[in-house]
GROMACS .gro file of C-alpha atoms in nm:
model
  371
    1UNK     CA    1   0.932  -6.662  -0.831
    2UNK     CA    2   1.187  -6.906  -0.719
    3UNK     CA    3   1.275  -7.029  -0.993
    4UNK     CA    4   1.264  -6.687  -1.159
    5UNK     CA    5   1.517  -6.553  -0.939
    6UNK     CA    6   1.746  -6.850  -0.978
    7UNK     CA    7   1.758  -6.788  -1.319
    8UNK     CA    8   1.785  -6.420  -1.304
    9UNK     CA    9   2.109  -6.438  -1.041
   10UNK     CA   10   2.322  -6.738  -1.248
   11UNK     CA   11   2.304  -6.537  -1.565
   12UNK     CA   12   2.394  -6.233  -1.398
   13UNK     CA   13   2.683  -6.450  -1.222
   14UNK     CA   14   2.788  -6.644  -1.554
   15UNK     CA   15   2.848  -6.305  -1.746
   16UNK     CA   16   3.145  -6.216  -1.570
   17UNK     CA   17   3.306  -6.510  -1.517
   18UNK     CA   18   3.238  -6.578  -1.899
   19UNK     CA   19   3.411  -6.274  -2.020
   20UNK     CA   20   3.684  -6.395  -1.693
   21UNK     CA   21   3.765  -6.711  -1.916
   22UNK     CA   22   3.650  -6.936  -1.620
   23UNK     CA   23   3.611  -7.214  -1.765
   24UNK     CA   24   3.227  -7.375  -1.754
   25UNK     CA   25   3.114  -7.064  -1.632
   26UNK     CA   26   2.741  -7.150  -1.656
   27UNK     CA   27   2.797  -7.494  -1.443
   28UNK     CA   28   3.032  -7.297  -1.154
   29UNK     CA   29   2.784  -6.988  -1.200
   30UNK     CA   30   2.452  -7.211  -1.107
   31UNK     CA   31   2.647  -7.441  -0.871
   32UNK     CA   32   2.736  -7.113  -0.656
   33UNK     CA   33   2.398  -6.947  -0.711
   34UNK     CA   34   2.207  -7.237  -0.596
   35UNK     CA   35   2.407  -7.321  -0.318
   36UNK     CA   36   2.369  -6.975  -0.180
   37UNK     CA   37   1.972  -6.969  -0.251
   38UNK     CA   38   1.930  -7.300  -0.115
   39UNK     CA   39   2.092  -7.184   0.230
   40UNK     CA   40   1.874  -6.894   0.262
   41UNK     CA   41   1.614  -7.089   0.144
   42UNK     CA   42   1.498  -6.917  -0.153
   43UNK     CA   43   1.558  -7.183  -0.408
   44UNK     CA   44   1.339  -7.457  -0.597
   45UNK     CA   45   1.305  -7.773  -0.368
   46UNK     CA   46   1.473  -7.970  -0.672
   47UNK     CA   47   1.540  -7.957  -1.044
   48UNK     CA   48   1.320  -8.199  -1.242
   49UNK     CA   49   1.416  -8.507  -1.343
   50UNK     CA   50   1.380  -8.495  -1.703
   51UNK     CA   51   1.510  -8.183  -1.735
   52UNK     CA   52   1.881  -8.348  -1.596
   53UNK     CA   53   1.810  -8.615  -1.794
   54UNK     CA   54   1.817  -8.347  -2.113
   55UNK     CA   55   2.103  -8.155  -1.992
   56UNK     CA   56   2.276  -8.491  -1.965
   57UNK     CA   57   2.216  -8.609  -2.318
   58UNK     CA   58   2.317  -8.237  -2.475
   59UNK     CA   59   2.670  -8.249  -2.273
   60UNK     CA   60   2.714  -8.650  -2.391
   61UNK     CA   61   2.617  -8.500  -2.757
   62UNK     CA   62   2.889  -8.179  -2.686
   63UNK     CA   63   3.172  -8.430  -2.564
   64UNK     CA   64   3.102  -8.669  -2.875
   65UNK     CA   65   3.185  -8.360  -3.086
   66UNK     CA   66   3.496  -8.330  -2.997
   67UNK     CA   67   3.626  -8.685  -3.112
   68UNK     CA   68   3.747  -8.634  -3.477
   69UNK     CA   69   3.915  -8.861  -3.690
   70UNK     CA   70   4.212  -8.687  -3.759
   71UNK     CA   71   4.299  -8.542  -3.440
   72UNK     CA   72   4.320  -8.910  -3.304
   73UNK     CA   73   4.485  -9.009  -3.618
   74UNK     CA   74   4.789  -8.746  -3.491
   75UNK     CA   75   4.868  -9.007  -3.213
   76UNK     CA   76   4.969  -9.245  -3.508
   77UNK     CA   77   5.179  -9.555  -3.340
   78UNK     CA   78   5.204  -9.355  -3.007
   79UNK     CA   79   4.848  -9.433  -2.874
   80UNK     CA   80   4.946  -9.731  -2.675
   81UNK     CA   81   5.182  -9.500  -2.477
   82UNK     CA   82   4.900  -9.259  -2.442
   83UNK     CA   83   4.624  -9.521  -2.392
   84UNK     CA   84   4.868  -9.666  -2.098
   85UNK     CA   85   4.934  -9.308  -1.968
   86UNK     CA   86   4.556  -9.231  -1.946
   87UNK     CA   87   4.507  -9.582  -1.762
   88UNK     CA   88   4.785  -9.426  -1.544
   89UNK     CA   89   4.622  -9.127  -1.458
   90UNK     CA   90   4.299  -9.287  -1.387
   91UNK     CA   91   4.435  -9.525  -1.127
   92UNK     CA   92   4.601  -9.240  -0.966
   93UNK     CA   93   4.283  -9.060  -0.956
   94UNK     CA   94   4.093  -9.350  -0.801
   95UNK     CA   95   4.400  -9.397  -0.553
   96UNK     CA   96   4.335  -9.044  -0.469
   97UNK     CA   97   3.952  -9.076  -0.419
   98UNK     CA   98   3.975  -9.376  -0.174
   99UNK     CA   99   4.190  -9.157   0.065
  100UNK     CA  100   3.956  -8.861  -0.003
  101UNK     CA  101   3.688  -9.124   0.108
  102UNK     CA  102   3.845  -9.239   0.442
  103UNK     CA  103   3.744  -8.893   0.547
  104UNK     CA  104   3.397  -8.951   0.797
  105UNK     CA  105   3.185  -8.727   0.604
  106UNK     CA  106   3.198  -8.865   0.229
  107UNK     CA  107   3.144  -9.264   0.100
  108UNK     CA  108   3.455  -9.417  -0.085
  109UNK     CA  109   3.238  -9.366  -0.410
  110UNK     CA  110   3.205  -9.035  -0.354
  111UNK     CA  111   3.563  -8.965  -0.339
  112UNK     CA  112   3.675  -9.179  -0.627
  113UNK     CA  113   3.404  -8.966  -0.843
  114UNK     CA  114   3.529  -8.591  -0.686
  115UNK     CA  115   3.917  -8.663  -0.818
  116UNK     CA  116   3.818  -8.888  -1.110
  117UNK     CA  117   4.072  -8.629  -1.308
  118UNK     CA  118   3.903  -8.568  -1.679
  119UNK     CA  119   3.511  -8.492  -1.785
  120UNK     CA  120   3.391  -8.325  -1.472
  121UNK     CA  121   3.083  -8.199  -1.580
  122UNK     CA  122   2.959  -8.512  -1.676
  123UNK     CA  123   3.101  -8.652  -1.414
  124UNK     CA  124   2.866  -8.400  -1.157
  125UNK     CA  125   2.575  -8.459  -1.423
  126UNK     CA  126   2.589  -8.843  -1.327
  127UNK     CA  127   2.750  -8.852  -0.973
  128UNK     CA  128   2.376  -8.928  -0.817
  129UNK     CA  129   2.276  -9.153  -1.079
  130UNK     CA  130   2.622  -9.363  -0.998
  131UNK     CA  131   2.522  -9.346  -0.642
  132UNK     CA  132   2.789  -9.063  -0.527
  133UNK     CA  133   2.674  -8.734  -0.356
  134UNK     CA  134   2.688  -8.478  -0.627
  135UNK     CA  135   2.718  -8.181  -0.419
  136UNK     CA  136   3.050  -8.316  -0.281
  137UNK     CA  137   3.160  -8.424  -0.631
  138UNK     CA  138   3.052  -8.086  -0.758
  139UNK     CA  139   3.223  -7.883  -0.519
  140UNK     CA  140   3.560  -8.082  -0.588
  141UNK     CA  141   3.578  -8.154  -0.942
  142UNK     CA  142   3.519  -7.800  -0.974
  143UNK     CA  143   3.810  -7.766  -0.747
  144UNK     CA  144   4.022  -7.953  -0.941
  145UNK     CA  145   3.954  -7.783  -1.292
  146UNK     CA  146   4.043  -7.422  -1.078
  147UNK     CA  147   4.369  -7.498  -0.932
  148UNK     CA  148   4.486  -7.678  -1.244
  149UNK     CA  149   4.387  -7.414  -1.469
  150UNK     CA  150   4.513  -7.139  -1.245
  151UNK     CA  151   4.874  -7.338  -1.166
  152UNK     CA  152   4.894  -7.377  -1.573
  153UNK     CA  153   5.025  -6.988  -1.725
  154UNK     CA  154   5.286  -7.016  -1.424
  155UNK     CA  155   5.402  -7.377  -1.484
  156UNK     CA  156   5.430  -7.341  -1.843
  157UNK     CA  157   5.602  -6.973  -1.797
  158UNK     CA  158   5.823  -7.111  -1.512
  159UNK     CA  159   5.877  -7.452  -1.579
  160UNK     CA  160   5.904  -7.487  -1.892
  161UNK     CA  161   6.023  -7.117  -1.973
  162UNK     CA  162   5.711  -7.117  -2.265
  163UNK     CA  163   5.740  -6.841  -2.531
  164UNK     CA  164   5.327  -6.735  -2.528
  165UNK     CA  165   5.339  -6.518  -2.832
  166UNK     CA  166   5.430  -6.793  -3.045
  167UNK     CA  167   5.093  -6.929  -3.232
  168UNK     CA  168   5.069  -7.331  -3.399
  169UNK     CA  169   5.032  -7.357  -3.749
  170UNK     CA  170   4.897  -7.725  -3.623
  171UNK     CA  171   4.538  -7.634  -3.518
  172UNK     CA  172   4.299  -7.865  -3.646
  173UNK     CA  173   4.115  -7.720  -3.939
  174UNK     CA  174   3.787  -7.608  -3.936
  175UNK     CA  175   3.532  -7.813  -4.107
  176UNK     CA  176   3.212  -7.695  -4.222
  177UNK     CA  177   2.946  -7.628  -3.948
  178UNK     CA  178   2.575  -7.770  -4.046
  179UNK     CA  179   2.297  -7.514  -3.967
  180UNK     CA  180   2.170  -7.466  -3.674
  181UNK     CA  181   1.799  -7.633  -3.747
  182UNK     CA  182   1.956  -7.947  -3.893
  183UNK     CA  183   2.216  -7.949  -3.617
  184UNK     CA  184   1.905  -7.930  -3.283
  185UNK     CA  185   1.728  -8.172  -3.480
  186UNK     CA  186   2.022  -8.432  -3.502
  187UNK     CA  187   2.081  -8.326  -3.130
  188UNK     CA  188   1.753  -8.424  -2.984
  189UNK     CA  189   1.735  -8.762  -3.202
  190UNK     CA  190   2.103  -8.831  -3.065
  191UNK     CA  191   1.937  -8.757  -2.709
  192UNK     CA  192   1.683  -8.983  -2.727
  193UNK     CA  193   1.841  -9.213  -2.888
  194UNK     CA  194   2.132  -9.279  -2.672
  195UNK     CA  195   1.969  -9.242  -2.397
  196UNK     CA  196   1.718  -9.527  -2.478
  197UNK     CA  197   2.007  -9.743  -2.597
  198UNK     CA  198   2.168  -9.652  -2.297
  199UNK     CA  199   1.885  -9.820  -2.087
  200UNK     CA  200   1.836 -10.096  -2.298
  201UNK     CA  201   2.205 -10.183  -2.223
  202UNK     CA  202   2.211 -10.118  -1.871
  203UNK     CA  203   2.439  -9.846  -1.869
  204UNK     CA  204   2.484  -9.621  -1.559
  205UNK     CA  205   2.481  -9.236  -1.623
  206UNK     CA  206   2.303  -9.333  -1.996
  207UNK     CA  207   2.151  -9.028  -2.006
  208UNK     CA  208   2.504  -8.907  -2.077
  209UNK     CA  209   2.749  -9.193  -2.237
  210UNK     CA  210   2.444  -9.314  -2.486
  211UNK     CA  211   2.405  -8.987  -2.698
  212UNK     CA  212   2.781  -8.983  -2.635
  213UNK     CA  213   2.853  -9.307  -2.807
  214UNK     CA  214   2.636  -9.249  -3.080
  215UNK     CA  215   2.784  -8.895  -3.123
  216UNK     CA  216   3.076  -9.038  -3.118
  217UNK     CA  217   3.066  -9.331  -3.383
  218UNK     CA  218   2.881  -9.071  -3.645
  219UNK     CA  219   3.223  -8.828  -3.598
  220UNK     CA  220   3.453  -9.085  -3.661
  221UNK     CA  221   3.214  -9.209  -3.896
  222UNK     CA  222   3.205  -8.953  -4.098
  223UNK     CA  223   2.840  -8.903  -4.070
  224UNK     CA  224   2.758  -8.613  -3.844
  225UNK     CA  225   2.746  -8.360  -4.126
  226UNK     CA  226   2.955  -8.058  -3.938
  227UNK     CA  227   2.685  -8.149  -3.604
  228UNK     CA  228   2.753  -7.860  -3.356
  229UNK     CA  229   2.576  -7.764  -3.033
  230UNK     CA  230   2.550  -7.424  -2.986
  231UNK     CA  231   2.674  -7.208  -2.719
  232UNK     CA  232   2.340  -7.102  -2.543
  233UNK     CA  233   2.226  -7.470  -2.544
  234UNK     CA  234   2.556  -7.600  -2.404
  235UNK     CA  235   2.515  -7.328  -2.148
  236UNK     CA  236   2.169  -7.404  -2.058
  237UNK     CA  237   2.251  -7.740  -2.017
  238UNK     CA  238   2.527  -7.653  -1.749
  239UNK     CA  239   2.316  -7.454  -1.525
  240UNK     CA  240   2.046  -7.780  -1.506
  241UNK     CA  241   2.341  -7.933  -1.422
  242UNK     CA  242   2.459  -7.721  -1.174
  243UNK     CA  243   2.133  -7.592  -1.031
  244UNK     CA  244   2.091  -8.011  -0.956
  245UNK     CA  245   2.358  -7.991  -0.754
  246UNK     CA  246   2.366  -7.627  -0.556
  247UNK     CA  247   2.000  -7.666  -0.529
  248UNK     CA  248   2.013  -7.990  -0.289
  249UNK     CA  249   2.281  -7.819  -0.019
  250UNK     CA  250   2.214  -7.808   0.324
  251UNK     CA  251   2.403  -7.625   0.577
  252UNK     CA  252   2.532  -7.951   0.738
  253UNK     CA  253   2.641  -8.037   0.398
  254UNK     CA  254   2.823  -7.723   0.356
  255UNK     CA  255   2.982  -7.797   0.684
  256UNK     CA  256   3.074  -8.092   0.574
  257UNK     CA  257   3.246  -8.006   0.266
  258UNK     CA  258   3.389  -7.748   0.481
  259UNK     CA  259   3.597  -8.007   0.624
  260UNK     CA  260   3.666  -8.177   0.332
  261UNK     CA  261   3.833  -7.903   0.161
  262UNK     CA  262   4.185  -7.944   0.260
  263UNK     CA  263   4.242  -8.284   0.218
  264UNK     CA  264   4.055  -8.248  -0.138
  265UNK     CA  265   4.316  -7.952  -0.220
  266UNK     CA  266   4.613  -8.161  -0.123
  267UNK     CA  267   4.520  -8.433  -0.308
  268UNK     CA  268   4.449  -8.235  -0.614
  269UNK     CA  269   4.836  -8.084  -0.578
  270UNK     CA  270   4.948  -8.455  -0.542
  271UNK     CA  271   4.741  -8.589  -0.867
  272UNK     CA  272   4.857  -8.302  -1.080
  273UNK     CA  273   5.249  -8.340  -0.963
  274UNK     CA  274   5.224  -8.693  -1.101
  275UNK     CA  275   5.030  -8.677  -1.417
  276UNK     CA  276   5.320  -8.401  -1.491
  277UNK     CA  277   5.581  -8.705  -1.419
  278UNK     CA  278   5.387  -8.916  -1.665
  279UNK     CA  279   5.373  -8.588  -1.888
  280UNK     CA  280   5.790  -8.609  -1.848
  281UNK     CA  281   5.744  -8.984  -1.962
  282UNK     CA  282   5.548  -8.956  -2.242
  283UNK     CA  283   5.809  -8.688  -2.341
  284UNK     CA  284   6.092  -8.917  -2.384
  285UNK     CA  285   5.892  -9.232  -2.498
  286UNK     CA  286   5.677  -9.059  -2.808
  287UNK     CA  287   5.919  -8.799  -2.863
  288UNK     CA  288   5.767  -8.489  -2.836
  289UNK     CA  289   5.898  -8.156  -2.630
  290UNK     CA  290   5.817  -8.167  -2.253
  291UNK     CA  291   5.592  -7.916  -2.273
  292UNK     CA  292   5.336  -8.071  -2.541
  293UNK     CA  293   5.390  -8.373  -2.251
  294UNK     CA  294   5.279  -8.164  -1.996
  295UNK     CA  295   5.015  -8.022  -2.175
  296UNK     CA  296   4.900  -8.384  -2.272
  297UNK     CA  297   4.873  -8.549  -1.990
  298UNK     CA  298   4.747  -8.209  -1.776
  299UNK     CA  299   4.418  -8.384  -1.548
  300UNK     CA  300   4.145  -8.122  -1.625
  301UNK     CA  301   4.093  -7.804  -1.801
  302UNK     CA  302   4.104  -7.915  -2.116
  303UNK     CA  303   3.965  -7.563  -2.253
  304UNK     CA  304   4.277  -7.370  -2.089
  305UNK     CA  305   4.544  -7.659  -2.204
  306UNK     CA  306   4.400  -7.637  -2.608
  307UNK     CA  307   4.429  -7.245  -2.543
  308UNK     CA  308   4.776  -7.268  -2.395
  309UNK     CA  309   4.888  -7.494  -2.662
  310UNK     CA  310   4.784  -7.294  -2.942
  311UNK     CA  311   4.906  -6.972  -2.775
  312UNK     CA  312   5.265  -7.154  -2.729
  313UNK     CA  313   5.335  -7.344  -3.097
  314UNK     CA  314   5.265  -7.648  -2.923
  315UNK     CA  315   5.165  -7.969  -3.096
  316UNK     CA  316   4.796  -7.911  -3.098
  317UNK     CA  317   4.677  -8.207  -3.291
  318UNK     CA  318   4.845  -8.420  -3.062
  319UNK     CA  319   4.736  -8.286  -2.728
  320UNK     CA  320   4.402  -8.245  -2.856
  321UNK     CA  321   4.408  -8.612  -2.950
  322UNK     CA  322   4.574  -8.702  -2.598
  323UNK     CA  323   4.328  -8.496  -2.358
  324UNK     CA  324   4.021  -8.630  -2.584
  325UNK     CA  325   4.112  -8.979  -2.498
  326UNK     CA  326   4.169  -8.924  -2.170
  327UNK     CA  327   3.826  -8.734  -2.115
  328UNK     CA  328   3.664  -9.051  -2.249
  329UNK     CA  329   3.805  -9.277  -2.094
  330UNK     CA  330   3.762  -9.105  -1.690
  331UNK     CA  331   3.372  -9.116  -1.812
  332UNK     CA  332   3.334  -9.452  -1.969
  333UNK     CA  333   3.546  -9.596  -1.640
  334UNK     CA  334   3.338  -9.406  -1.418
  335UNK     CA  335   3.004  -9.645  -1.452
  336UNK     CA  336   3.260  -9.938  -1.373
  337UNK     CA  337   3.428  -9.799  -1.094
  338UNK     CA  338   3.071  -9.701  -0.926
  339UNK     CA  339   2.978 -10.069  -0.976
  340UNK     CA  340   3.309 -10.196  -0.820
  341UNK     CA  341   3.262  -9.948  -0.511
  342UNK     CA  342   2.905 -10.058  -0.481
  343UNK     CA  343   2.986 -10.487  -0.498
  344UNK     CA  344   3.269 -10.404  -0.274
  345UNK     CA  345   3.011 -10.253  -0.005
  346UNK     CA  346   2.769 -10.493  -0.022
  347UNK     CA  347   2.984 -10.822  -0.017
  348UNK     CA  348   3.113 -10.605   0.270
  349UNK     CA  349   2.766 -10.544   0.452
  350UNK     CA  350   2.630 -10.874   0.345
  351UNK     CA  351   2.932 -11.019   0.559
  352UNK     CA  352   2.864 -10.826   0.842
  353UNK     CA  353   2.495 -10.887   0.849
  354UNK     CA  354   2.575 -11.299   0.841
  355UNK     CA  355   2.783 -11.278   1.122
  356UNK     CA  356   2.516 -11.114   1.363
  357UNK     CA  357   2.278 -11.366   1.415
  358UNK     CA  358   2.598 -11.623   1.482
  359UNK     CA  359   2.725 -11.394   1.773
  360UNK     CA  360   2.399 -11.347   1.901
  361UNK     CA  361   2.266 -11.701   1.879
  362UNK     CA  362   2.600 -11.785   2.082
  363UNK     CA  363   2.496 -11.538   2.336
  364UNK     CA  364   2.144 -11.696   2.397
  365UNK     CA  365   2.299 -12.028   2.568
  366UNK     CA  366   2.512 -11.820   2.777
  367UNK     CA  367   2.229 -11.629   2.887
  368UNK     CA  368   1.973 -11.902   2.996
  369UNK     CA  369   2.274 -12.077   3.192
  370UNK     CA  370   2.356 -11.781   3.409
  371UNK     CA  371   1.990 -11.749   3.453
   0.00000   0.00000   0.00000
């Protein structure tokens, strides 16, 4: 019955918010519906792991999809500027995350994860596995992906005085879309594929970056025969996600997050004023309007800035191109940066741990003489 009515409430919650263009509506939808179950303790005691292990290999599957050849191939000799202006943004977003993490109530991990700024989904989906609390990285990244979507219509309108009745002629063209038995079938041998790759290379969060690399290499490829996911499994796959998350709150980790908030919010303001400074550099260097900048370099909601950009006759091909690499490379740094944090902390509590016994050995003496 649990279960029943968890399912029951996030599909009456993701409806709305769906037809509300929220982006992700299914992931903020469960998130929000199991939080408020699991406080008046009327939720599942946990998700199983395999299912998050699924959901995680469907998303990495999803995000492969969107890597085409000729969107990237719109970049032409500007992709070092790019490449360097997504390195950019990710530093920035770690920078961010270690101050989030000085606060007492998150781990320096945690924080780096919460404002790593591109692929939050799969950043929630494999926050745990990373070692990072995923209810605080939940809560945030979701955080991040509102207030940049909702600042975006009034920046573009105000800023950069957009005309939103104009529509590109640049959209990527649609190719043809395989059907839907040959595309779940190529889905769940990507899935467990990858994810057994994944393992056999040691890769944190392979659940997700596996079927994603293998997604990934049959795009550009060539091979992945018009591969799409559909909707309802994509959605399904979200709510696992989220319900893994909302599911485990407490109400001291509410409180906690609580506390958090406003130093996550100013942060967020912080990161998204600067990426829009690189946005004004990558204007001048690769010579495109400041807007298609801004829209290029914009740290999350990549839904609402591929919307915006066709709804303005922006270059679509080449945001597309720019906001795909940048997704990428947040979640292929992610792993890294979790190992870093976690070396970092042990060299760290290895070094405290070596000099106890000193300090207490030179206490014994001490001790006998007084005696």
């Amino acid at each position: 019955m649990r279960w029943v009515l968890l399912v029951l409430v996030t599909i009456g919650v993701t409806v709305p918010l769906d037809r509300l263009g929220v982006p992700s509506a299914a992931l903020f939808a469960a998130l929000l519906v199991g939080i408020v179950l699991a406080i008046s303790r009327l939720a599942p005691a946990r998700v199983p792991r395999r299912f998050g292990l699924a959901a995680q290999g469907v998303l990495g599957v999803y995000i492969g999809t969107m890597v085409h050849s000729d969107a990237l191939s719109a970049l032409g000799p500007n992709w070092p500027i790019v490449l360097g202006v997504g390195v950019a943004t990710l530093l920035l977003s770690v920078a961010a995350g270690a101050l989030l993490g000085l606060h007492r109530d998150i781990s320096a991990l945690t924080g780096a994860l919460a404002l790593v700024a591109g692929g939050a989904s799969g950043l929630v989906a494999i926050a745990r596995e990373l070692g990072g609390d995923d209810r605080v990285v939940a809560v945030v990244q979701y955080l991040r992906v509102a207030v940049i979507t909702a600042a975006m219509p009034v920046v573009v309108t105000l800023v950069y005085h957009a005309d939103r009745s104009a529509h590109s002629a640049d959209a990527a063209a649609q190719t043809g879309q395989s059907p839907w038995y040959l595309s779940l079938a190529m889905i769940l041998a990507l899935v467990l594929a990858g994810s057994l790759v994944g393992r056999l290379a040691r890769l944190p969060g392979s659940g997700l970056l596996g079927p994603m690399a293998l997604t990934i290499v049959l795009e550009l490829g060539g091979w992945s025969f018009g591969l799409t996911v559909p909707d309802l499994l994509v959605s399904v796959s979200y709510m696992l996600i989220g319900w893994q998350a909302g599911v485990a709150f407490t109400r001291e980790s509410l409180r906690a997050i609580e506390r958090l908030l406003p130093a996550a919010l100013g942060l967020i303001v912080l990161l998204n004023l600067a990426t829009a400074g690189l946005g004004v550099a990558l204007s001048k260097i690769a010579g495109v309007s400041l807007l298609d900048g801004y829209l290029a370099t914009s740290p999350g909601g990549i839904y609402a800035v591929l919307a915006t950009a066709v709804e303005t006759g922006s270059n679509v091909t080449f945001i597309i191109a720019a906001q795909v690499l940048r997704v990428l490379l947040m979640l292929f740094a992610a792993p890294l940066l979790a190992r870093g944090f976690v070396r970092l902390a042990y060299r760290r509590a290895s070094s405290e741990a070596s000099s106890e016994p000193i300090a207490v050995a030179d206490a014994r003496p001490a001790a006998s003489t007084s005696s």
